[in-house]
């Protein structure tokens, strides 16, 4: 039985992971820890609040003393670290908080973990750090996907702050013997995704008849993975991953931004055609008038320093841990579009946050 502390547990992936873990590992304990910044939402965890093995604590990963106390008092043996500032655009307009949260905050957690788990003979533990494929930089159209042996070449303040945190995690393993693993994942999609990110922004704007902004020519390429498949990869690493190792997790599923948005538009149009109540619920949607949602696509000035392409070589986790995604993209994106259509009470209060 494991006793987990999940940082960033009220965010998109952290909350999905808390749901995933308690479903897959009955009897394990989950302490959900989150500062509840603009991106954190207690509603993501509402279904778990009455779970006997679940506890939510609001707090800051930079509060080393609080984290130490929680690790000790709740006899935590596994820390899964999702908490971060995660939006590249925000890192361009305001990088300071990215350094404070992603770099200093990760270091604060490492210090708390070292204090609690490495005193005397030490106790069995795991510190799993969630990172991103963006630390590897960018790819040309014909370069092979990112593998774990590549040097880090981060291009945005966000990816640079994540790269710095990855190095600190690695250093705490090599210097102090902290039992760490790190995963570098591609772009996630699925329920509870904050509506500032491409896929939920596109869905929520289409349902309100608002423009669907596409950077540049929409030719940037990302490798998309359903969030539950990310959670499954982390589960495998926690149980069987080698200490001190990085594992890339990806969907082998590259899409240009314009193709993703066009696909989502088609799915929305189909859903409206199949269910008349959507037109009543979302009267401002183009689809409610029988028009195409992709008529809302609007090209905007490209993001500064926009990486052209990310793609993940996930052969290491496949070979060592038997990982492959369970969702096809067709299943996963349809489920996601339907979730947003059927759960406006979750995303409407978050708009313009
Ligand atoms: N979303 C993706 O596609 C993706 C892909 C690869 C890796 N990642 C990584 O996964 C992790 C989670 O990403 P996400 O998309 O769920 O992010 P998110 O922005 O949805 O959630 C981040 C959470 O961290 C919390 N938080 C922020 N600062 C905090 C602090 N100082 N103390 C405690 N909690 C704090 C926020 O309140 C929020 O709940 C991040 O580390 C991110 O870099 C994300």
mmCIF file of C-alpha atoms and ligand atoms in Angstrom:
data_model
loop_
_atom_site.group_PDB
_atom_site.id
_atom_site.type_symbol
_atom_site.label_atom_id
_atom_site.label_comp_id
_atom_site.label_asym_id
_atom_site.label_seq_id
_atom_site.Cartn_x
_atom_site.Cartn_y
_atom_site.Cartn_z
ATOM 1 C CA UNK A 1 0.000 0.000 0.000
ATOM 2 C CA UNK A 2 1.317 3.442 -0.926
ATOM 3 C CA UNK A 3 0.722 6.780 0.779
ATOM 4 C CA UNK A 4 0.971 9.548 -1.808
ATOM 5 C CA UNK A 5 1.348 13.293 -1.618
ATOM 6 C CA UNK A 6 0.357 14.752 -5.000
ATOM 7 C CA UNK A 7 1.416 18.364 -5.599
ATOM 8 C CA UNK A 8 -0.666 20.396 -8.041
ATOM 9 C CA UNK A 9 -3.515 17.954 -7.399
ATOM 10 C CA UNK A 10 -6.205 20.522 -8.191
ATOM 11 C CA UNK A 11 -4.762 21.220 -11.649
ATOM 12 C CA UNK A 12 -5.508 19.437 -14.903
ATOM 13 C CA UNK A 13 -3.190 16.425 -14.806
ATOM 14 C CA UNK A 14 -2.790 16.267 -11.020
ATOM 15 C CA UNK A 15 -6.545 15.973 -10.474
ATOM 16 C CA UNK A 16 -6.877 13.343 -13.183
ATOM 17 C CA UNK A 17 -4.033 11.471 -11.502
ATOM 18 C CA UNK A 18 -5.720 11.615 -8.064
ATOM 19 C CA UNK A 19 -8.919 10.155 -9.581
ATOM 20 C CA UNK A 20 -6.928 7.562 -11.507
ATOM 21 C CA UNK A 21 -4.874 6.482 -8.504
ATOM 22 C CA UNK A 22 -7.718 5.968 -6.045
ATOM 23 C CA UNK A 23 -9.637 3.998 -8.684
ATOM 24 C CA UNK A 24 -6.694 1.796 -9.655
ATOM 25 C CA UNK A 25 -5.205 1.355 -6.177
ATOM 26 C CA UNK A 26 -7.982 0.963 -3.600
ATOM 27 C CA UNK A 27 -6.658 1.224 -0.051
ATOM 28 C CA UNK A 28 -3.823 3.615 -0.951
ATOM 29 C CA UNK A 29 -3.932 7.050 0.676
ATOM 30 C CA UNK A 30 -3.825 10.287 -1.367
ATOM 31 C CA UNK A 31 -2.995 13.661 0.106
ATOM 32 C CA UNK A 32 -3.851 16.255 -2.536
ATOM 33 C CA UNK A 33 -1.705 19.366 -2.066
ATOM 34 C CA UNK A 34 -2.310 22.549 -4.038
ATOM 35 C CA UNK A 35 -1.978 26.298 -3.642
ATOM 36 C CA UNK A 36 -5.142 26.862 -5.713
ATOM 37 C CA UNK A 37 -3.656 29.439 -8.087
ATOM 38 C CA UNK A 38 -5.821 30.557 -11.018
ATOM 39 C CA UNK A 39 -5.154 27.109 -12.548
ATOM 40 C CA UNK A 40 -6.092 25.096 -9.461
ATOM 41 C CA UNK A 41 -9.727 24.190 -8.980
ATOM 42 C CA UNK A 42 -11.133 22.317 -6.003
ATOM 43 C CA UNK A 43 -14.096 21.326 -8.192
ATOM 44 C CA UNK A 44 -11.753 18.977 -10.091
ATOM 45 C CA UNK A 45 -11.571 16.884 -6.902
ATOM 46 C CA UNK A 46 -15.222 17.205 -5.804
ATOM 47 C CA UNK A 47 -15.978 13.537 -6.460
ATOM 48 C CA UNK A 48 -13.143 12.516 -4.119
ATOM 49 C CA UNK A 49 -13.890 14.814 -1.163
ATOM 50 C CA UNK A 50 -15.841 12.141 0.742
ATOM 51 C CA UNK A 51 -13.435 9.321 -0.145
ATOM 52 C CA UNK A 52 -12.092 7.747 3.081
ATOM 53 C CA UNK A 53 -8.509 7.632 1.758
ATOM 54 C CA UNK A 54 -8.410 11.190 0.400
ATOM 55 C CA UNK A 55 -7.406 14.473 2.022
ATOM 56 C CA UNK A 56 -7.000 17.929 0.490
ATOM 57 C CA UNK A 57 -4.556 20.457 1.936
ATOM 58 C CA UNK A 58 -4.162 23.940 0.498
ATOM 59 C CA UNK A 59 -0.544 25.075 0.595
ATOM 60 C CA UNK A 60 2.506 26.267 -1.282
ATOM 61 C CA UNK A 61 5.296 23.940 -2.428
ATOM 62 C CA UNK A 62 7.675 26.736 -1.400
ATOM 63 C CA UNK A 63 6.595 26.196 2.217
ATOM 64 C CA UNK A 64 9.265 23.592 3.013
ATOM 65 C CA UNK A 65 8.248 23.330 6.687
ATOM 66 C CA UNK A 66 4.604 22.630 5.844
ATOM 67 C CA UNK A 67 5.548 19.959 3.294
ATOM 68 C CA UNK A 68 7.963 18.346 5.813
ATOM 69 C CA UNK A 69 5.208 18.243 8.426
ATOM 70 C CA UNK A 70 2.742 16.678 5.994
ATOM 71 C CA UNK A 71 5.251 14.055 4.844
ATOM 72 C CA UNK A 72 5.913 13.066 8.456
ATOM 73 C CA UNK A 73 2.442 13.316 9.973
ATOM 74 C CA UNK A 74 0.803 11.373 7.137
ATOM 75 C CA UNK A 75 3.698 8.893 6.771
ATOM 76 C CA UNK A 76 3.919 9.688 3.065
ATOM 77 C CA UNK A 77 6.212 7.362 1.095
ATOM 78 C CA UNK A 78 5.574 8.651 -2.442
ATOM 79 C CA UNK A 79 5.594 12.263 -3.642
ATOM 80 C CA UNK A 80 4.301 12.883 -7.169
ATOM 81 C CA UNK A 81 5.144 16.419 -8.205
ATOM 82 C CA UNK A 82 2.819 18.064 -10.739
ATOM 83 C CA UNK A 83 2.603 21.574 -9.255
ATOM 84 C CA UNK A 84 3.873 24.173 -11.697
ATOM 85 C CA UNK A 85 3.132 27.273 -13.649
ATOM 86 C CA UNK A 86 2.341 25.546 -16.909
ATOM 87 C CA UNK A 87 1.264 28.016 -19.608
ATOM 88 C CA UNK A 88 3.980 29.031 -22.091
ATOM 89 C CA UNK A 89 2.223 32.294 -23.045
ATOM 90 C CA UNK A 90 2.131 33.405 -19.401
ATOM 91 C CA UNK A 91 5.836 32.550 -19.066
ATOM 92 C CA UNK A 92 6.608 34.983 -21.899
ATOM 93 C CA UNK A 93 4.686 37.888 -20.352
ATOM 94 C CA UNK A 94 5.612 37.128 -16.717
ATOM 95 C CA UNK A 95 8.524 34.715 -16.238
ATOM 96 C CA UNK A 96 9.288 35.438 -12.554
ATOM 97 C CA UNK A 97 6.559 33.262 -11.085
ATOM 98 C CA UNK A 98 7.750 30.379 -13.280
ATOM 99 C CA UNK A 99 11.174 30.528 -11.644
ATOM 100 C CA UNK A 100 9.633 30.861 -8.170
ATOM 101 C CA UNK A 101 7.218 27.938 -8.552
ATOM 102 C CA UNK A 102 8.919 25.585 -10.966
ATOM 103 C CA UNK A 103 12.539 25.992 -9.875
ATOM 104 C CA UNK A 104 12.552 27.248 -6.262
ATOM 105 C CA UNK A 105 9.340 25.357 -5.463
ATOM 106 C CA UNK A 106 10.756 22.063 -6.731
ATOM 107 C CA UNK A 107 13.907 22.668 -4.720
ATOM 108 C CA UNK A 108 11.796 23.305 -1.621
ATOM 109 C CA UNK A 109 10.085 19.926 -2.101
ATOM 110 C CA UNK A 110 13.423 18.182 -2.594
ATOM 111 C CA UNK A 111 14.688 19.663 0.674
ATOM 112 C CA UNK A 112 11.557 18.531 2.532
ATOM 113 C CA UNK A 113 11.846 15.036 1.026
ATOM 114 C CA UNK A 114 15.513 14.779 1.942
ATOM 115 C CA UNK A 115 14.845 15.917 5.529
ATOM 116 C CA UNK A 116 12.046 13.394 6.020
ATOM 117 C CA UNK A 117 13.220 10.380 4.087
ATOM 118 C CA UNK A 118 17.027 10.376 4.291
ATOM 119 C CA UNK A 119 17.662 10.896 8.009
ATOM 120 C CA UNK A 120 19.646 8.113 9.704
ATOM 121 C CA UNK A 121 19.196 4.858 7.783
ATOM 122 C CA UNK A 122 16.432 6.483 5.730
ATOM 123 C CA UNK A 123 13.019 5.047 4.871
ATOM 124 C CA UNK A 124 11.723 3.614 1.579
ATOM 125 C CA UNK A 125 10.382 6.414 -0.591
ATOM 126 C CA UNK A 126 9.956 7.788 -4.087
ATOM 127 C CA UNK A 127 10.046 11.330 -5.449
ATOM 128 C CA UNK A 128 8.513 11.347 -8.924
ATOM 129 C CA UNK A 129 8.903 14.539 -10.897
ATOM 130 C CA UNK A 130 6.552 15.413 -13.758
ATOM 131 C CA UNK A 131 8.305 17.178 -16.603
ATOM 132 C CA UNK A 132 7.681 17.981 -20.220
ATOM 133 C CA UNK A 133 9.017 17.185 -23.681
ATOM 134 C CA UNK A 134 9.552 20.934 -24.137
ATOM 135 C CA UNK A 135 12.876 20.719 -22.251
ATOM 136 C CA UNK A 136 14.409 19.138 -25.375
ATOM 137 C CA UNK A 137 13.719 22.252 -27.467
ATOM 138 C CA UNK A 138 12.266 22.007 -30.935
ATOM 139 C CA UNK A 139 12.457 19.653 -33.930
ATOM 140 C CA UNK A 140 12.522 20.268 -37.648
ATOM 141 C CA UNK A 141 9.918 18.411 -39.696
ATOM 142 C CA UNK A 142 12.280 15.573 -40.567
ATOM 143 C CA UNK A 143 14.236 15.115 -37.324
ATOM 144 C CA UNK A 144 13.611 11.950 -35.288
ATOM 145 C CA UNK A 145 11.483 12.314 -32.114
ATOM 146 C CA UNK A 146 12.967 13.304 -28.739
ATOM 147 C CA UNK A 147 14.695 10.487 -26.839
ATOM 148 C CA UNK A 148 16.013 10.534 -23.276
ATOM 149 C CA UNK A 149 19.706 10.877 -24.173
ATOM 150 C CA UNK A 150 19.285 14.206 -25.988
ATOM 151 C CA UNK A 151 20.755 17.328 -24.396
ATOM 152 C CA UNK A 152 18.251 19.798 -22.975
ATOM 153 C CA UNK A 153 17.696 22.895 -25.161
ATOM 154 C CA UNK A 154 14.676 24.718 -23.675
ATOM 155 C CA UNK A 155 13.461 27.735 -25.631
ATOM 156 C CA UNK A 156 10.772 29.394 -23.478
ATOM 157 C CA UNK A 157 10.929 30.632 -19.884
ATOM 158 C CA UNK A 158 8.447 27.819 -19.082
ATOM 159 C CA UNK A 159 10.554 25.041 -20.580
ATOM 160 C CA UNK A 160 13.756 26.545 -19.133
ATOM 161 C CA UNK A 161 12.206 26.523 -15.645
ATOM 162 C CA UNK A 162 11.105 22.909 -16.096
ATOM 163 C CA UNK A 163 14.584 21.961 -17.340
ATOM 164 C CA UNK A 164 16.152 23.597 -14.284
ATOM 165 C CA UNK A 165 13.823 21.645 -11.988
ATOM 166 C CA UNK A 166 14.682 18.377 -13.778
ATOM 167 C CA UNK A 167 18.374 19.045 -13.139
ATOM 168 C CA UNK A 168 17.747 19.690 -9.435
ATOM 169 C CA UNK A 169 15.834 16.408 -9.128
ATOM 170 C CA UNK A 170 18.673 14.568 -10.833
ATOM 171 C CA UNK A 171 21.242 16.264 -8.593
ATOM 172 C CA UNK A 172 19.398 15.263 -5.399
ATOM 173 C CA UNK A 173 19.575 11.657 -6.564
ATOM 174 C CA UNK A 174 23.263 11.698 -7.426
ATOM 175 C CA UNK A 175 24.378 13.853 -4.485
ATOM 176 C CA UNK A 176 22.154 12.715 -1.621
ATOM 177 C CA UNK A 177 20.714 9.401 -2.819
ATOM 178 C CA UNK A 178 17.117 10.628 -2.973
ATOM 179 C CA UNK A 179 15.112 7.950 -4.811
ATOM 180 C CA UNK A 180 13.811 9.880 -7.794
ATOM 181 C CA UNK A 181 12.299 9.248 -11.190
ATOM 182 C CA UNK A 182 11.280 11.814 -13.818
ATOM 183 C CA UNK A 183 8.854 11.590 -16.713
ATOM 184 C CA UNK A 184 8.909 13.932 -19.726
ATOM 185 C CA UNK A 185 5.514 13.885 -21.356
ATOM 186 C CA UNK A 186 4.050 15.321 -24.530
ATOM 187 C CA UNK A 187 0.901 17.511 -24.693
ATOM 188 C CA UNK A 188 -2.014 16.117 -22.705
ATOM 189 C CA UNK A 189 -5.721 16.502 -23.420
ATOM 190 C CA UNK A 190 -8.854 15.366 -21.584
ATOM 191 C CA UNK A 191 -11.336 16.448 -18.889
ATOM 192 C CA UNK A 192 -10.545 19.252 -16.387
ATOM 193 C CA UNK A 193 -8.164 20.989 -18.821
ATOM 194 C CA UNK A 194 -8.138 24.725 -18.034
ATOM 195 C CA UNK A 195 -9.746 26.668 -20.909
ATOM 196 C CA UNK A 196 -6.667 28.776 -21.701
ATOM 197 C CA UNK A 197 -4.942 25.811 -23.418
ATOM 198 C CA UNK A 198 -5.467 25.059 -27.131
ATOM 199 C CA UNK A 199 -8.004 22.205 -27.042
ATOM 200 C CA UNK A 200 -10.343 23.433 -24.257
ATOM 201 C CA UNK A 201 -9.987 27.033 -25.494
ATOM 202 C CA UNK A 202 -11.073 25.934 -28.947
ATOM 203 C CA UNK A 203 -14.057 23.960 -27.628
ATOM 204 C CA UNK A 204 -15.254 26.628 -25.169
ATOM 205 C CA UNK A 205 -14.861 29.437 -27.740
ATOM 206 C CA UNK A 206 -16.675 27.447 -30.441
ATOM 207 C CA UNK A 207 -19.584 26.857 -28.057
ATOM 208 C CA UNK A 208 -19.818 30.614 -27.407
ATOM 209 C CA UNK A 209 -19.437 31.644 -31.051
ATOM 210 C CA UNK A 210 -16.088 33.305 -30.347
ATOM 211 C CA UNK A 211 -13.014 33.339 -32.628
ATOM 212 C CA UNK A 212 -10.735 30.290 -32.515
ATOM 213 C CA UNK A 213 -7.254 31.865 -32.441
ATOM 214 C CA UNK A 214 -4.490 30.004 -34.274
ATOM 215 C CA UNK A 215 -0.895 31.131 -33.950
ATOM 216 C CA UNK A 216 0.968 31.930 -37.197
ATOM 217 C CA UNK A 217 -0.085 29.571 -39.963
ATOM 218 C CA UNK A 218 -1.168 26.801 -37.588
ATOM 219 C CA UNK A 219 1.650 24.547 -38.773
ATOM 220 C CA UNK A 220 3.242 23.926 -35.353
ATOM 221 C CA UNK A 221 3.174 20.250 -34.460
ATOM 222 C CA UNK A 222 2.497 18.660 -31.070
ATOM 223 C CA UNK A 223 2.285 15.011 -29.978
ATOM 224 C CA UNK A 224 -1.055 14.594 -28.142
ATOM 225 C CA UNK A 225 -1.701 12.073 -25.375
ATOM 226 C CA UNK A 226 -4.895 11.436 -23.402
ATOM 227 C CA UNK A 227 -4.340 12.465 -19.776
ATOM 228 C CA UNK A 228 -5.358 9.026 -18.495
ATOM 229 C CA UNK A 229 -2.621 7.452 -20.608
ATOM 230 C CA UNK A 230 -0.154 9.865 -18.996
ATOM 231 C CA UNK A 231 -1.391 8.698 -15.565
ATOM 232 C CA UNK A 232 -0.894 5.049 -16.564
ATOM 233 C CA UNK A 233 2.666 5.787 -17.601
ATOM 234 C CA UNK A 234 3.434 7.435 -14.260
ATOM 235 C CA UNK A 235 1.894 4.447 -12.447
ATOM 236 C CA UNK A 236 4.245 2.072 -14.298
ATOM 237 C CA UNK A 237 7.255 4.241 -13.487
ATOM 238 C CA UNK A 238 6.302 4.467 -9.802
ATOM 239 C CA UNK A 239 6.033 0.710 -9.576
ATOM 240 C CA UNK A 240 8.836 -0.499 -11.825
ATOM 241 C CA UNK A 241 10.863 2.482 -13.078
ATOM 242 C CA UNK A 242 14.608 2.523 -12.432
ATOM 243 C CA UNK A 243 15.769 5.070 -9.876
ATOM 244 C CA UNK A 244 17.493 8.160 -11.241
ATOM 245 C CA UNK A 245 16.051 7.591 -14.727
ATOM 246 C CA UNK A 246 14.008 9.817 -17.045
ATOM 247 C CA UNK A 247 11.199 8.238 -19.058
ATOM 248 C CA UNK A 248 9.587 9.913 -22.062
ATOM 249 C CA UNK A 249 5.819 9.393 -22.315
ATOM 250 C CA UNK A 250 4.080 10.130 -25.605
ATOM 251 C CA UNK A 251 1.206 9.198 -27.833
ATOM 252 C CA UNK A 252 3.000 8.694 -31.151
ATOM 253 C CA UNK A 253 0.296 11.054 -32.322
ATOM 254 C CA UNK A 254 1.580 14.173 -34.066
ATOM 255 C CA UNK A 255 -0.867 16.831 -35.219
ATOM 256 C CA UNK A 256 -0.517 20.348 -36.589
ATOM 257 C CA UNK A 257 -2.467 22.895 -34.550
ATOM 258 C CA UNK A 258 -4.708 23.731 -37.502
ATOM 259 C CA UNK A 259 -5.605 20.064 -38.013
ATOM 260 C CA UNK A 260 -6.411 19.617 -34.311
ATOM 261 C CA UNK A 261 -8.696 22.656 -34.330
ATOM 262 C CA UNK A 262 -10.383 21.612 -37.564
ATOM 263 C CA UNK A 263 -10.986 18.117 -36.176
ATOM 264 C CA UNK A 264 -12.524 19.526 -32.991
ATOM 265 C CA UNK A 265 -14.767 21.783 -35.084
ATOM 266 C CA UNK A 266 -15.989 18.801 -37.093
ATOM 267 C CA UNK A 267 -16.731 16.838 -33.918
ATOM 268 C CA UNK A 268 -18.682 19.754 -32.431
ATOM 269 C CA UNK A 269 -20.706 20.112 -35.640
ATOM 270 C CA UNK A 270 -21.495 16.378 -35.583
ATOM 271 C CA UNK A 271 -22.538 16.465 -31.935
ATOM 272 C CA UNK A 272 -24.898 19.386 -32.594
ATOM 273 C CA UNK A 273 -26.369 17.556 -35.574
ATOM 274 C CA UNK A 274 -26.971 14.458 -33.430
ATOM 275 C CA UNK A 275 -28.452 16.152 -30.347
ATOM 276 C CA UNK A 276 -30.802 19.127 -30.684
ATOM 277 C CA UNK A 277 -30.515 20.146 -27.023
ATOM 278 C CA UNK A 278 -26.952 21.391 -27.662
ATOM 279 C CA UNK A 279 -28.290 24.200 -29.875
ATOM 280 C CA UNK A 280 -30.612 25.278 -27.036
ATOM 281 C CA UNK A 281 -27.787 25.081 -24.465
ATOM 282 C CA UNK A 282 -25.243 26.923 -26.659
ATOM 283 C CA UNK A 283 -27.309 29.308 -28.826
ATOM 284 C CA UNK A 284 -24.272 31.442 -29.748
ATOM 285 C CA UNK A 285 -22.372 28.530 -31.300
ATOM 286 C CA UNK A 286 -22.016 28.612 -35.083
ATOM 287 C CA UNK A 287 -23.203 25.000 -35.069
ATOM 288 C CA UNK A 288 -26.463 26.070 -33.375
ATOM 289 C CA UNK A 289 -27.290 28.007 -36.573
ATOM 290 C CA UNK A 290 -26.274 25.103 -38.773
ATOM 291 C CA UNK A 291 -23.020 26.856 -39.705
ATOM 292 C CA UNK A 292 -19.578 25.281 -39.563
ATOM 293 C CA UNK A 293 -17.588 25.810 -36.380
ATOM 294 C CA UNK A 294 -14.387 26.149 -38.404
ATOM 295 C CA UNK A 295 -15.766 29.426 -39.807
ATOM 296 C CA UNK A 296 -14.627 30.859 -36.433
ATOM 297 C CA UNK A 297 -10.925 30.093 -37.048
ATOM 298 C CA UNK A 298 -8.841 33.275 -36.875
ATOM 299 C CA UNK A 299 -5.088 33.450 -37.498
ATOM 300 C CA UNK A 300 -3.203 35.619 -34.994
ATOM 301 C CA UNK A 301 0.407 36.832 -34.666
ATOM 302 C CA UNK A 302 2.673 33.928 -33.809
ATOM 303 C CA UNK A 303 3.914 33.306 -30.249
ATOM 304 C CA UNK A 304 7.450 34.677 -29.661
ATOM 305 C CA UNK A 305 10.032 31.897 -30.056
ATOM 306 C CA UNK A 306 7.300 29.388 -30.958
ATOM 307 C CA UNK A 307 8.781 25.866 -31.129
ATOM 308 C CA UNK A 308 7.922 24.264 -34.467
ATOM 309 C CA UNK A 309 7.570 20.627 -33.521
ATOM 310 C CA UNK A 310 7.595 18.300 -30.525
ATOM 311 C CA UNK A 311 7.523 14.534 -30.929
ATOM 312 C CA UNK A 312 8.280 11.834 -28.380
ATOM 313 C CA UNK A 313 10.221 8.628 -28.807
ATOM 314 C CA UNK A 314 8.568 6.509 -26.098
ATOM 315 C CA UNK A 315 10.489 3.314 -26.882
ATOM 316 C CA UNK A 316 12.301 3.276 -23.505
ATOM 317 C CA UNK A 317 9.139 3.145 -21.381
ATOM 318 C CA UNK A 318 7.617 0.721 -23.865
ATOM 319 C CA UNK A 319 10.628 -1.595 -23.763
ATOM 320 C CA UNK A 320 11.351 -1.423 -20.012
ATOM 321 C CA UNK A 321 7.864 -1.082 -18.556
ATOM 322 C CA UNK A 322 5.550 -2.380 -21.303
ATOM 323 C CA UNK A 323 3.864 0.997 -21.770
ATOM 324 C CA UNK A 324 1.701 1.992 -24.698
ATOM 325 C CA UNK A 325 -1.278 4.365 -24.788
ATOM 326 C CA UNK A 326 -4.698 2.745 -24.363
ATOM 327 C CA UNK A 327 -6.749 5.517 -26.033
ATOM 328 C CA UNK A 328 -6.790 6.000 -29.764
ATOM 329 C CA UNK A 329 -6.840 9.699 -30.592
ATOM 330 C CA UNK A 330 -10.258 9.306 -32.215
ATOM 331 C CA UNK A 331 -11.751 7.862 -28.998
ATOM 332 C CA UNK A 332 -9.973 10.277 -26.697
ATOM 333 C CA UNK A 333 -10.785 13.499 -28.522
ATOM 334 C CA UNK A 334 -14.435 12.506 -28.971
ATOM 335 C CA UNK A 335 -14.718 11.725 -25.242
ATOM 336 C CA UNK A 336 -13.085 15.094 -24.467
ATOM 337 C CA UNK A 337 -15.336 17.131 -26.771
ATOM 338 C CA UNK A 338 -18.407 15.403 -25.284
ATOM 339 C CA UNK A 339 -17.158 16.077 -21.734
ATOM 340 C CA UNK A 340 -16.935 19.813 -22.422
ATOM 341 C CA UNK A 341 -20.324 19.823 -24.150
ATOM 342 C CA UNK A 342 -21.925 18.052 -21.183
ATOM 343 C CA UNK A 343 -20.056 19.803 -18.340
ATOM 344 C CA UNK A 344 -20.434 23.584 -18.894
ATOM 345 C CA UNK A 345 -20.915 24.067 -15.133
ATOM 346 C CA UNK A 346 -17.213 23.188 -14.788
ATOM 347 C CA UNK A 347 -15.679 25.418 -17.466
ATOM 348 C CA UNK A 348 -18.024 28.411 -17.749
ATOM 349 C CA UNK A 349 -17.041 29.861 -14.322
ATOM 350 C CA UNK A 350 -13.362 29.675 -15.345
ATOM 351 C CA UNK A 351 -13.644 31.848 -18.442
ATOM 352 C CA UNK A 352 -11.683 35.097 -18.459
ATOM 353 C CA UNK A 353 -9.880 34.073 -15.218
HETATM 354 N N1 LIG B 1 -0.538 19.964 -19.652
HETATM 355 C C1 LIG B 1 0.338 19.319 -20.417
HETATM 356 O O1 LIG B 1 0.079 19.058 -21.582
HETATM 357 C C2 LIG B 1 1.665 18.898 -19.836
HETATM 358 C C3 LIG B 1 2.521 18.129 -20.614
HETATM 359 C C4 LIG B 1 3.734 17.685 -20.066
HETATM 360 C C5 LIG B 1 4.058 18.021 -18.763
HETATM 361 N N2 LIG B 1 3.215 18.800 -18.027
HETATM 362 C C6 LIG B 1 3.582 19.090 -16.627
HETATM 363 O O2 LIG B 1 2.601 18.472 -15.825
HETATM 364 C C7 LIG B 1 2.400 19.227 -14.641
HETATM 365 C C8 LIG B 1 0.941 19.542 -14.483
HETATM 366 O O3 LIG B 1 0.503 20.287 -15.622
HETATM 367 P P1 LIG B 1 -1.015 20.777 -15.728
HETATM 368 O O4 LIG B 1 -1.297 20.970 -17.166
HETATM 369 O O5 LIG B 1 -1.882 19.901 -14.926
HETATM 370 O O6 LIG B 1 -0.891 22.198 -15.026
HETATM 371 P P2 LIG B 1 -2.022 23.108 -14.393
HETATM 372 O O7 LIG B 1 -1.585 24.509 -14.630
HETATM 373 O O8 LIG B 1 -3.373 22.687 -14.856
HETATM 374 O O9 LIG B 1 -1.945 22.775 -12.835
HETATM 375 C C9 LIG B 1 -0.896 23.206 -12.019
HETATM 376 C C10 LIG B 1 -1.375 23.115 -10.568
HETATM 377 O O10 LIG B 1 -0.295 23.488 -9.721
HETATM 378 C C11 LIG B 1 -0.816 24.303 -8.689
HETATM 379 N N3 LIG B 1 0.247 25.161 -8.176
HETATM 380 C C12 LIG B 1 0.876 26.174 -8.823
HETATM 381 N N4 LIG B 1 1.786 26.751 -8.011
HETATM 382 C C13 LIG B 1 1.763 26.065 -6.857
HETATM 383 C C14 LIG B 1 2.504 26.160 -5.642
HETATM 384 N N5 LIG B 1 3.438 27.114 -5.475
HETATM 385 N N6 LIG B 1 2.238 25.292 -4.649
HETATM 386 C C15 LIG B 1 1.287 24.340 -4.803
HETATM 387 N N7 LIG B 1 0.545 24.194 -5.937
HETATM 388 C C16 LIG B 1 0.790 25.052 -6.940
HETATM 389 C C17 LIG B 1 -1.931 25.098 -9.345
HETATM 390 O O11 LIG B 1 -2.846 25.618 -8.380
HETATM 391 C C18 LIG B 1 -2.548 24.047 -10.250
HETATM 392 O O12 LIG B 1 -3.547 23.332 -9.567
HETATM 393 C C19 LIG B 1 3.295 20.446 -14.762
HETATM 394 O O13 LIG B 1 4.474 20.220 -14.033
HETATM 395 C C20 LIG B 1 3.590 20.552 -16.235
HETATM 396 O O14 LIG B 1 4.838 21.144 -16.468
HETATM 397 C C21 LIG B 1 2.034 19.243 -18.533
#
